[in-house]
Structures are given as structure tokens and as C-alpha cells.
mmCIF file of C-alpha atoms in Angstrom:
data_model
loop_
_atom_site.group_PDB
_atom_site.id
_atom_site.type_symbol
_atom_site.label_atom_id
_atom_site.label_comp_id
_atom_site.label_asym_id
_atom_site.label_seq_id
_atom_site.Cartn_x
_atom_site.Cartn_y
_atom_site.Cartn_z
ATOM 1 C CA UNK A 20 -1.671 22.599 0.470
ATOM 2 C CA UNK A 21 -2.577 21.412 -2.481
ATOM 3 C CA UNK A 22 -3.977 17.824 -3.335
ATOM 4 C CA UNK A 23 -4.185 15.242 -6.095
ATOM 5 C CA UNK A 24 -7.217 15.155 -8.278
ATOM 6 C CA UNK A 25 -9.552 13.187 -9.791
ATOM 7 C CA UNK A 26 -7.678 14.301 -13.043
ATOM 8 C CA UNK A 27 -3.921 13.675 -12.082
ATOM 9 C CA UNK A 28 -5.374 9.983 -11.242
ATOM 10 C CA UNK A 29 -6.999 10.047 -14.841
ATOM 11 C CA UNK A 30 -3.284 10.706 -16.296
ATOM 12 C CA UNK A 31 -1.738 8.802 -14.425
ATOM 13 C CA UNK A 32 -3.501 5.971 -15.497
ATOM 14 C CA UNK A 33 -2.586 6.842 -19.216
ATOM 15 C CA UNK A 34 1.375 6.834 -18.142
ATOM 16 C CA UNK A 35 1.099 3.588 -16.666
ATOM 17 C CA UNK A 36 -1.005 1.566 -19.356
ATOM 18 C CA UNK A 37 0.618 -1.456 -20.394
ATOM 19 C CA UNK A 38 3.256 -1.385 -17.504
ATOM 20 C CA UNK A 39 0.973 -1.858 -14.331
ATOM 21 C CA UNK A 40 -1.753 -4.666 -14.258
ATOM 22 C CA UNK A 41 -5.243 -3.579 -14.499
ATOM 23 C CA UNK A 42 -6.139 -5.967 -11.700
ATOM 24 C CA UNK A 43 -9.741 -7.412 -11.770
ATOM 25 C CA UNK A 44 -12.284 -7.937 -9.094
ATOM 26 C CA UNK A 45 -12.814 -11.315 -7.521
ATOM 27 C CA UNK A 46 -16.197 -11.670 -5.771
ATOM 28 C CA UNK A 47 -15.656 -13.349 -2.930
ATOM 29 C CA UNK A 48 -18.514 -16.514 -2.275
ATOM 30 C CA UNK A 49 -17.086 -17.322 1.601
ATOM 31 C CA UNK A 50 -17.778 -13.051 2.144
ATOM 32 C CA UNK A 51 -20.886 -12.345 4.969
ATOM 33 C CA UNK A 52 -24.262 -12.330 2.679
ATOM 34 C CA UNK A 53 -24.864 -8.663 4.370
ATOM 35 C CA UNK A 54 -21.532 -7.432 3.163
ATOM 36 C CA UNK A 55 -20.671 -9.067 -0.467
ATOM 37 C CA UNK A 56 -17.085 -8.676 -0.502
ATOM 38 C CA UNK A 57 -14.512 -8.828 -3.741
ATOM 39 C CA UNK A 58 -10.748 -8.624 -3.866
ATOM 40 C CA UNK A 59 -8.737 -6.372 -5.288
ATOM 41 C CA UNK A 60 -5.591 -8.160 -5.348
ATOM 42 C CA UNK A 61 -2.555 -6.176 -6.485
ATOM 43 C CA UNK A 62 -0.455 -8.874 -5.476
ATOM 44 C CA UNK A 63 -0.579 -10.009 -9.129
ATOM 45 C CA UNK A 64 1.543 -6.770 -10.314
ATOM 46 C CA UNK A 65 4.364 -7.151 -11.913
ATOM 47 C CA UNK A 66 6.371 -6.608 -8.640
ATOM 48 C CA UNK A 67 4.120 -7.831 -6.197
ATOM 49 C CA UNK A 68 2.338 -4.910 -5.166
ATOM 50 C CA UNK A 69 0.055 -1.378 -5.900
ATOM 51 C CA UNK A 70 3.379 0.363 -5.556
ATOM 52 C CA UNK A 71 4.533 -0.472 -9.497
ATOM 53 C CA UNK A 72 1.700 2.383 -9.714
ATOM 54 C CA UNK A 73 3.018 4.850 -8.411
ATOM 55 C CA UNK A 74 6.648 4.055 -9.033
ATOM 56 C CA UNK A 75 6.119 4.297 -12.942
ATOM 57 C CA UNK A 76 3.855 6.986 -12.907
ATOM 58 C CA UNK A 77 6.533 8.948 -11.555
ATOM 59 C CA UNK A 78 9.371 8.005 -13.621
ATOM 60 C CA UNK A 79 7.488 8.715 -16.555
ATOM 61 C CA UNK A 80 7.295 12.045 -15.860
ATOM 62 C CA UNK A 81 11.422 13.131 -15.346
ATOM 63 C CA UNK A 82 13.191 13.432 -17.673
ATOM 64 C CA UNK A 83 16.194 10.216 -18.169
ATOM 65 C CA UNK A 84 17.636 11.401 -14.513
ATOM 66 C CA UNK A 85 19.075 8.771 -12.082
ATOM 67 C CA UNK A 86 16.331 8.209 -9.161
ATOM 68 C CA UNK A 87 16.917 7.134 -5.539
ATOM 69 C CA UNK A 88 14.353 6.453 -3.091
ATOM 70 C CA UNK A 89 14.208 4.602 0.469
ATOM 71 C CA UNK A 90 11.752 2.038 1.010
ATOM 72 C CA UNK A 91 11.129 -1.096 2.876
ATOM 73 C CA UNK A 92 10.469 -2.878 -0.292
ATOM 74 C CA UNK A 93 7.576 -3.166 -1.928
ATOM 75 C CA UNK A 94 8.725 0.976 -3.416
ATOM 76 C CA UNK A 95 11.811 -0.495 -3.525
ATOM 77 C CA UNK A 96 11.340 -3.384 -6.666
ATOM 78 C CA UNK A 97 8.318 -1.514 -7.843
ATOM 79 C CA UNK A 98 10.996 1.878 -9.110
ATOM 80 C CA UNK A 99 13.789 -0.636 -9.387
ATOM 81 C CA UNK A 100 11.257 -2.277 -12.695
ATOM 82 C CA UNK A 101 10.295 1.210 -13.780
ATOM 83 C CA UNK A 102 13.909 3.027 -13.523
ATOM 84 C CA UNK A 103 14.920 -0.163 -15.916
ATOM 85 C CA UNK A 104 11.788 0.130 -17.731
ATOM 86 C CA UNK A 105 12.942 3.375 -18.429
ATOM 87 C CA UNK A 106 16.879 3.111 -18.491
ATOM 88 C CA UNK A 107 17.781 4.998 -15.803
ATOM 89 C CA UNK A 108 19.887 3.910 -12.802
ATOM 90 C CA UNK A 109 18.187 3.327 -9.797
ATOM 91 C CA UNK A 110 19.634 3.626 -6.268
ATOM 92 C CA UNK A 111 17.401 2.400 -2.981
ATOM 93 C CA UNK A 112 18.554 2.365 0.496
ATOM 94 C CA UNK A 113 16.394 -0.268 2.448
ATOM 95 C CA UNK A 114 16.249 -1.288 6.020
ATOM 96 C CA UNK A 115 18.714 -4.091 7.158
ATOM 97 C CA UNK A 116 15.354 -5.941 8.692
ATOM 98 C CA UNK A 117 13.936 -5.987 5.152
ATOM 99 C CA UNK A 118 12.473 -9.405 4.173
ATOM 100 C CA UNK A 119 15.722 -10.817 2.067
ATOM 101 C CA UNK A 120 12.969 -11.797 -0.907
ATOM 102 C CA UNK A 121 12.063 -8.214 -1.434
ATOM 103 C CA UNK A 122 15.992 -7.003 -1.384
ATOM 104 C CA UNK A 123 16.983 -9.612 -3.134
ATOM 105 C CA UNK A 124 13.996 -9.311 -5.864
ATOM 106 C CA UNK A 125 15.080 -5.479 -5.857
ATOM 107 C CA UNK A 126 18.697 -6.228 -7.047
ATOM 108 C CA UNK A 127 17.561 -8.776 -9.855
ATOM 109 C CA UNK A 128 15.604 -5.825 -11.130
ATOM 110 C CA UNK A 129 18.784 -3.968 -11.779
ATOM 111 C CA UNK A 130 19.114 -1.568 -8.741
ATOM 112 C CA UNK A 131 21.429 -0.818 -6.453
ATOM 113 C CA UNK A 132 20.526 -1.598 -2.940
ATOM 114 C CA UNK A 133 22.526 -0.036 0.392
ATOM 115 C CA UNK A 134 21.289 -1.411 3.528
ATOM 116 C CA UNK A 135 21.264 0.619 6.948
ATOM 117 C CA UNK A 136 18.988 0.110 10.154
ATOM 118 C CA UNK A 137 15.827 1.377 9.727
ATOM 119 C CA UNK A 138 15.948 4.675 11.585
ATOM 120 C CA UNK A 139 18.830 5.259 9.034
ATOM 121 C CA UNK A 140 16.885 4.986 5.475
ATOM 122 C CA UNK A 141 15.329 8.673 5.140
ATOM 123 C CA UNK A 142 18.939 10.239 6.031
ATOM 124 C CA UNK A 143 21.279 8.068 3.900
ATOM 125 C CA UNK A 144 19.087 8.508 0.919
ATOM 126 C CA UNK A 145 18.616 12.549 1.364
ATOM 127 C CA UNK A 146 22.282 12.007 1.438
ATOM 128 C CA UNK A 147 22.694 10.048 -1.717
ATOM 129 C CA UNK A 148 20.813 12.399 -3.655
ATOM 130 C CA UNK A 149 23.303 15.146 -2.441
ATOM 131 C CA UNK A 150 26.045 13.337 -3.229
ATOM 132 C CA UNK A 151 25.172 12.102 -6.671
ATOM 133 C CA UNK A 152 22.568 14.010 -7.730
ATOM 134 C CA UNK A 153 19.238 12.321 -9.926
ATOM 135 C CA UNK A 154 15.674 12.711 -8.505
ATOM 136 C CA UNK A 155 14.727 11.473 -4.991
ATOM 137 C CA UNK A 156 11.006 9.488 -5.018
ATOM 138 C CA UNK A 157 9.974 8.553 -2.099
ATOM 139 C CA UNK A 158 7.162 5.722 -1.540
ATOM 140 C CA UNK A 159 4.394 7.961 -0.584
ATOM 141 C CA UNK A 160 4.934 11.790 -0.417
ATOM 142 C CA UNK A 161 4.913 12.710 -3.517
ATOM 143 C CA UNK A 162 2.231 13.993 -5.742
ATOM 144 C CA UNK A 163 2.856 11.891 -8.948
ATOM 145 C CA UNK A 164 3.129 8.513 -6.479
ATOM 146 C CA UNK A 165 -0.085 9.432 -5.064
ATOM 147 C CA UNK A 166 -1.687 9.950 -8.190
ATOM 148 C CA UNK A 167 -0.275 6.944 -9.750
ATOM 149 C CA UNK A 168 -1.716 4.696 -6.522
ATOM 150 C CA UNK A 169 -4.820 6.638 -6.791
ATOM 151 C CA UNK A 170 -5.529 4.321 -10.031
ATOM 152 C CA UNK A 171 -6.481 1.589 -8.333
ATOM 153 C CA UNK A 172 -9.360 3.543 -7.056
ATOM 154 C CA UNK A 173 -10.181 4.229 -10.552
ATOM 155 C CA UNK A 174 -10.704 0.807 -11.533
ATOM 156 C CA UNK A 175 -12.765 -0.196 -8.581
ATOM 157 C CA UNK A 176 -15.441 2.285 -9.220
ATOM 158 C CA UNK A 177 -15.582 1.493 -13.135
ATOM 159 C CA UNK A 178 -15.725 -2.135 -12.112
ATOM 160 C CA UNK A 179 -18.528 -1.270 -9.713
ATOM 161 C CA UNK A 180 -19.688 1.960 -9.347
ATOM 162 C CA UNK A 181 -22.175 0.936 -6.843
ATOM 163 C CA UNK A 182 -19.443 -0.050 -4.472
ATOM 164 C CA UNK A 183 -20.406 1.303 -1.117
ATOM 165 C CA UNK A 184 -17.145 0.628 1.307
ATOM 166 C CA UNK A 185 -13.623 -0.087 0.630
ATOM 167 C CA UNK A 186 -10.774 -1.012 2.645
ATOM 168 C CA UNK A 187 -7.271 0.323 2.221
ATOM 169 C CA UNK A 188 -3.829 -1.048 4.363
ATOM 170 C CA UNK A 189 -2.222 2.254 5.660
ATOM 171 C CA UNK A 190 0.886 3.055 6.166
ATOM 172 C CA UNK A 191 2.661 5.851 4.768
ATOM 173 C CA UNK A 192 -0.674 7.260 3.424
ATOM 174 C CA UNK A 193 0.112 7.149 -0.352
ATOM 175 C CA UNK A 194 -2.499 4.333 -1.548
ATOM 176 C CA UNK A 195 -4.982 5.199 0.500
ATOM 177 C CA UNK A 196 -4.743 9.162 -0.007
ATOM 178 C CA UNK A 197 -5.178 8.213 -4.295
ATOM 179 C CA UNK A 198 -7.731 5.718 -3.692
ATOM 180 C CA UNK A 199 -9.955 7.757 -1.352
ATOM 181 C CA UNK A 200 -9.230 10.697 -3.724
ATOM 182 C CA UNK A 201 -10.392 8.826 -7.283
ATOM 183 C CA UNK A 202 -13.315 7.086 -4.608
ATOM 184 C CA UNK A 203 -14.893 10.274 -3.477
ATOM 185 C CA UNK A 204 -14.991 11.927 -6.854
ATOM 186 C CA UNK A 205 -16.340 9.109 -8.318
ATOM 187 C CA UNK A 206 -18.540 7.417 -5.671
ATOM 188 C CA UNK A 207 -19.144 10.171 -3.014
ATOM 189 C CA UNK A 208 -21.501 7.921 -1.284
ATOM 190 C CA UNK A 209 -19.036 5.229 -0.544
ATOM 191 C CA UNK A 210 -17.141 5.240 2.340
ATOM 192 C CA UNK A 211 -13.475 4.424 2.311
ATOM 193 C CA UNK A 212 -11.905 2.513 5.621
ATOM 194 C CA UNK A 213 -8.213 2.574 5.987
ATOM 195 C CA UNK A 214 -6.702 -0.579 8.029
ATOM 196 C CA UNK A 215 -3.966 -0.484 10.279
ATOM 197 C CA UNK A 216 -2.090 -3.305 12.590
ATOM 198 C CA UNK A 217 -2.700 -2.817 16.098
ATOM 199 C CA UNK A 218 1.205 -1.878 16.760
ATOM 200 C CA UNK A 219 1.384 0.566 14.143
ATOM 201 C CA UNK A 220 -2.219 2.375 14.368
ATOM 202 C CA UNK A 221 -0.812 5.967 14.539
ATOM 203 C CA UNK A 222 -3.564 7.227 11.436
ATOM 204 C CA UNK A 223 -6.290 5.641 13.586
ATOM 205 C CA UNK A 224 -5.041 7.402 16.425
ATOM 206 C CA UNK A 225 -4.964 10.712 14.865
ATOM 207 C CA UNK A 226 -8.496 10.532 12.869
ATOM 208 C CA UNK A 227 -10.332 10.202 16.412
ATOM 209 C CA UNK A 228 -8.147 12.961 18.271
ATOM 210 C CA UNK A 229 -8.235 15.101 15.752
ATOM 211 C CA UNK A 230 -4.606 15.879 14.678
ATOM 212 C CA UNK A 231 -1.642 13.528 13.841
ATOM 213 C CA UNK A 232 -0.102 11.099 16.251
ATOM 214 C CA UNK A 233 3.578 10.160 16.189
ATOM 215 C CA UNK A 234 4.812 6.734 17.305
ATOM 216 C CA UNK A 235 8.151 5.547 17.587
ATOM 217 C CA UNK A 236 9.414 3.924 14.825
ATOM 218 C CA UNK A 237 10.660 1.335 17.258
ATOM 219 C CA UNK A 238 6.934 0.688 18.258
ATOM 220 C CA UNK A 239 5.870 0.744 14.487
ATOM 221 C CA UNK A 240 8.682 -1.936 14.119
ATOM 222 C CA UNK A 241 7.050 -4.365 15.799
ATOM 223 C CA UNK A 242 4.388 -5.871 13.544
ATOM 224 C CA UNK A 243 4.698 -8.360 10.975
ATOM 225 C CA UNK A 244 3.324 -6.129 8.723
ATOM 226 C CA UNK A 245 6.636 -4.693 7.616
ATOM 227 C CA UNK A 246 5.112 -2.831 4.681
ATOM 228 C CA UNK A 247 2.893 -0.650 7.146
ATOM 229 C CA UNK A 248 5.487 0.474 9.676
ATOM 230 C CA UNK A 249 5.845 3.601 8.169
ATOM 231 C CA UNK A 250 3.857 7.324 9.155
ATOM 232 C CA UNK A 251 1.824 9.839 6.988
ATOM 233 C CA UNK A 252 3.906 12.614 5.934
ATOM 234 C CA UNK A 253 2.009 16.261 5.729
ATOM 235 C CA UNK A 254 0.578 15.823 2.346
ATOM 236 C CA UNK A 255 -0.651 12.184 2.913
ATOM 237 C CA UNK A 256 -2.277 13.271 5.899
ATOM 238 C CA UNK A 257 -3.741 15.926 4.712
ATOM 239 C CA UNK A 258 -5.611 13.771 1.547
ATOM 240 C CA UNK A 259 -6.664 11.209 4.416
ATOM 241 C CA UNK A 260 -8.143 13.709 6.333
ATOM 242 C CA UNK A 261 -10.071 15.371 3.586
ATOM 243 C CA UNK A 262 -11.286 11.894 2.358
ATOM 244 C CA UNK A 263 -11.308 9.091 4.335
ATOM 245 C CA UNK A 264 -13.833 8.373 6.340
ATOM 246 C CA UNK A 265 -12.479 5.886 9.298
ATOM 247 C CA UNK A 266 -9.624 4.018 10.275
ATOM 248 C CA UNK A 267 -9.904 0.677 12.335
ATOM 249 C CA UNK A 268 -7.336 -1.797 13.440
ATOM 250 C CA UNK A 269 -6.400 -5.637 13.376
ATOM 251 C CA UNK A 270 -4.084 -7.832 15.610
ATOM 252 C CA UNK A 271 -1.199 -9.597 14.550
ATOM 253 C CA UNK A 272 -2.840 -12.986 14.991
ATOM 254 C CA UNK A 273 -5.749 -11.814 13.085
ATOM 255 C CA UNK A 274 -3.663 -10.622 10.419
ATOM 256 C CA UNK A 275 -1.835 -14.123 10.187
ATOM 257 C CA UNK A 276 -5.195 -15.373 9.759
ATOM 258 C CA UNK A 277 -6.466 -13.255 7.054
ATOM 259 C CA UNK A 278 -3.480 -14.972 5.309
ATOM 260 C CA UNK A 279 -4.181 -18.427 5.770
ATOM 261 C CA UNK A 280 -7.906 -17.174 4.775
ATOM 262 C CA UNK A 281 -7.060 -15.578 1.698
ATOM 263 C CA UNK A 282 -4.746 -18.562 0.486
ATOM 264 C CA UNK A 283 -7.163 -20.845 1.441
ATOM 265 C CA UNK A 284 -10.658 -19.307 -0.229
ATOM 266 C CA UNK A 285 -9.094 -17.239 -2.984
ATOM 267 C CA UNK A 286 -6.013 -18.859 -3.785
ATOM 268 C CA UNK A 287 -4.069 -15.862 -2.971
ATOM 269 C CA UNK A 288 -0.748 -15.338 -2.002
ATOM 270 C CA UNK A 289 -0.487 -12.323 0.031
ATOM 271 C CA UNK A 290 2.017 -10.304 2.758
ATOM 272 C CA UNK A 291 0.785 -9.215 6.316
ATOM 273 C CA UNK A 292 0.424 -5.980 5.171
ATOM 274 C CA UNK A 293 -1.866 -7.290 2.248
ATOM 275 C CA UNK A 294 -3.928 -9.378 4.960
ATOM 276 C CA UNK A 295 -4.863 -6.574 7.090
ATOM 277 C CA UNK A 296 -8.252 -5.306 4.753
ATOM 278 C CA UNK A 297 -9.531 -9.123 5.035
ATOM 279 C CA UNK A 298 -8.523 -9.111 8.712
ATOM 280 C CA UNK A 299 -10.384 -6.271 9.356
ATOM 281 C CA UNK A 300 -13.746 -7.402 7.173
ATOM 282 C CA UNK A 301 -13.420 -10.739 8.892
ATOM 283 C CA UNK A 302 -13.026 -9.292 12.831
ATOM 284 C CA UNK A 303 -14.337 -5.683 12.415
ATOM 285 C CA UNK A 304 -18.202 -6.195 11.550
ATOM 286 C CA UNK A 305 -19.218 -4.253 14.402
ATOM 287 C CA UNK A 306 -16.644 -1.272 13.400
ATOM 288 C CA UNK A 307 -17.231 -1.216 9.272
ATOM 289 C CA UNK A 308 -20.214 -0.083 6.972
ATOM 290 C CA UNK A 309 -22.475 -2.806 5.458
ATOM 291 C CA UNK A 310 -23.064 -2.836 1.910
ATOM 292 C CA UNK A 311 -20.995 -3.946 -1.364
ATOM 293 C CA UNK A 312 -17.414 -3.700 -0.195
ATOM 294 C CA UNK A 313 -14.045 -4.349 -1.789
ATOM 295 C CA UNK A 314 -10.889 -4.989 0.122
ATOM 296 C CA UNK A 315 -7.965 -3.995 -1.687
ATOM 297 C CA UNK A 316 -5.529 -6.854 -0.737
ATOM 298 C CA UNK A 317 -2.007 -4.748 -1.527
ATOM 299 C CA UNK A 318 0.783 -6.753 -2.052
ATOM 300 C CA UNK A 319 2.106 -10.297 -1.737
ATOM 301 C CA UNK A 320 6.058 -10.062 -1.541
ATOM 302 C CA UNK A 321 6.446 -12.688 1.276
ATOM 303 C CA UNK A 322 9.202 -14.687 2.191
ATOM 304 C CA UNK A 323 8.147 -17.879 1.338
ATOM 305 C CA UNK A 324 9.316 -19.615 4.560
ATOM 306 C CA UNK A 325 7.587 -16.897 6.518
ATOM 307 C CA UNK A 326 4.481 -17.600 4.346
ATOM 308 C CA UNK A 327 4.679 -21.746 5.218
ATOM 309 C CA UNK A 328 4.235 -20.850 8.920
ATOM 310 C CA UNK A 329 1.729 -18.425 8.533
ATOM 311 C CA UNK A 330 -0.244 -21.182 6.868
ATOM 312 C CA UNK A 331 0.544 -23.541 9.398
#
């Protein structure tokens, strides 16, 4: 199987000048002296998370046709802004338990949005592109998404190449499959730590038995972290296992935490599934690396009412 390199990240970065943030790094003064820690928060995109990456990267490279996708959001508003970017029609079929901010964010952006329960997404939308035709991108496996994610590992070794750990939410596998690729050929000392909710943690699973575990979706449902309820498919699995270098796990109260942390010290707003990095540097010390570490805080599409009682 083949995987994404260093130089598909490199042009993907090109496509998506101009259209995706180049977020910064925020150095964190409340981080452990041992382990300085910066942010980097993608929740300042455009759409509210790393996915816009990916999302245009792809798009730019068809050729005017229609796309469709299935996501639980965050894929969804991200192609919704780049199929408009790029006058196309876009067509996303998302979970019926998708936060009503990110569907409702998704339509303003122009798309059309079918809901269905969530063990329903993957089929409708193979069937939508049969029906109608256009080009199916899905939120992680897929070469150009990967690539396009991959960029945000290309901005946190240019913005410090000494960086020697960084933590990356998994889910489906596509972020942290381009970040540990761009990492690795960049910073091959640095080891990248993927982060996973306790009641999702089938990539943790997997990395220490060796092969890949499947849960039930209807386990995977259950965290808060509704952006990481998805599973690696073959070719995100494959980049993790070539390149990343652990995978540890949070709680849902910690991750609630992280929230009210981040808000709180960095004046962040941020979803669960963004939390989970600053969950895991503030509860897994005894599981992660020391050194210069960044914690790539993914996202912040939150319902705000959710968001007030996370606080709380």
C-alpha cells in the first residue's frame, strides 16, 4: 500500500494557501516546566476545525464535479466551504445525533445535508454517489485528505523544529496519519502521541496487540467526543502504524476538563474531541515523553449550550 509523503504534504500546502489558516503556536505559561507545552489550535479555521485542510486540498484537485461525503461534521462544513469555494454542489449525509450547530453551520455553507442514524451514513452516501454521480470524499481515507491534514504537521516543525512530542486526537486516522507523516520526515526524533477517549480507544487497542481492533460503533457512540467516534480505515492504519509512536487515552470527565482548562488559560473555545490532547498532557505524565511538546487542539464546533455546562 502506498502512503502519503513528505512531498504530497508540501503540495498540498500550496493548494490550500489563502483558504486554510496557517494557525500559529501559543506557548502555553500554565504548561509543566519539564514539558513546555504550546497549542496548536485549529479551532480558529475558517470552519472550526483541521478538516478545511483536507477538504480543500481535495477539491482542488477534481475537476468542477459534484462531491458527496459522510461525516459527523467537522468534514461535513469543512467540504461544504470548499465545494462553494469552488462552485460545485456539495451533498453530505450526517448522523441524526450530530450536534445541530455543526448541521446547521453545514447548510449555511451551501450544502445539502440528509440525515440518517449513524450506522446508516457510509451506505446512504455510497448510495448517493451511485445515484447521482460526482466524486465521493470521505473525511479520512483518502490520499489527498490525508495529505491536506498532514499540513498542519508542516507548520509545527517550521515553527519549531526542535519540537520533541506532539499530540494528535484520533479518530478516523486522517490527521494524525499526515501529521505523523510531515513529523517524521521532518523531525525523526520527535515522537508523535495520538489521543483517544476512553470509550472509543480502538487505535490504542490495536498499537499494543499488534493488529487492528474493531469496536462497535454503538460503543464508539458513547463519548462526548462525537468527532472521534469513528475507526481507521486500511490506509489510515497503515500510516499510523508506520509512524506513530503511541497511543494513550483520556476519560470523559477529564476531557470536560481539558475544556474548561483550555477556555480558562488560553482563551480557547474548543469541542471534546479538541480537549482530548490537553486532557491527555494534563492526566497522562506518567504515559507521555518529556520534552518541548505541542498539542494540536483540533476543532472547536461546539454547541454552545453544551459548551456552558462543560464550563460549569
Amino acid at each position: 500500500m502506498d502512503l502519503v509523503t513528505i512531498e504530497d504534504v508540501r503540495a498540498a500546502a500550496e493548494r490550500i494557501k489563502g483558504v486554510a489558516v496557517r494557525t500559529p503556536l501559543l506557548r502555553c505559561l500554565w504548561g509543566d516546566p519539564e514539558r513546555p507545552l504550546w497549542i496548536k489550535p485549529e479551532n480558529l479555521q475558517p470552519t472550526g476545525a483541521f478538516k478545511i485542510r483536507g477538504a480543500h486540498n481535495a477539491v482542488a484537485r477534481l475537476a468542477g464535479q459534484p462531491v458527496i461525503a459522510h461525516s459527523s461534521g467537522n468534514h461535513a462544513q469543512a467540504l461544504a466551504y470548499a465545494a462553494r469555494a469552488a462552485g460545485v454542489p456539495a451533498t453530505i449525509v450526517m448522523p441524526d445525533s450530530a450536534p445541530a450547530v455543526k448541521i446547521e453551520r453545514t447548510r449555511a455553507l451551501g450544502a445539502e445535508v440528509i440525515l440518517v442514524p449513524i450506522a446508516e451514513r457510509e451506505e446512504r452516501a455510497a448510495e448517493l454517489v451511485k445515484e447521482r454521480g460526482g466524486a465521493f470524499i470521505p473525511p479520512f481515507d483518502h490520499p489527498d485528505v490525508i495529505a491536506g491534514q498532514g499540513t498542519v504537521g508542516l507548520e509545527i516543525a517550521a515553527d519549531l523544529p526542535d519540537v520533541e512530542v506532539v499530540l494528535v486526537p484520533v479518530s478516523g486516522g486522517g490527521l494524525i496519519s499526515g501529521v505523523a507523516t510531515a513529523i517524521k520526515a521532518l523531525v525523526p526524533s520527535a515522537q508523535v502521541i495520538g489521543v483517544e477517549p476512553e470509550l472509543a480507544a480502538d487505535v490504542a487497542a490495536g498499537l499494543h496487540q499488534g493488529a487492528q481492533v474493531h469496536l462497535p460503533l454503538a460503543d464508539r457512540a458513547r463519548t462526548i467526543a462525537d468527532g472521534l467516534r469513528m475507526e481507521p480505515s486500511e490506509l489510515t492504519y497503515a500510516h499510523i502504524a508506520a509512524y506513530v509512536d503511541d497511543v494513550v487515552t483520556v476519560t470523559e470527565d477529564e476531557i470536560r476538563s481539558a475544556i474548561r482548562t483550555i477556555a480558562h488559560e488560553a482563551r480557547l473555545v474548543t469541542e471534546p474531541s479538541g480537549a482530548v490532547t490537553i486532557a491527555a498532557y494534563l492526566n497522562r505524565a506518567e504515559n507521555l515523553p518529556r520534552g518541548r511538546t505541542v498539542a494540536v487542539v483540533s476543532g472547536g464546533s461546539v454547541d454552545p449550550e453544551a459548551f456552558r455546562q462543560y464550563l460549569s
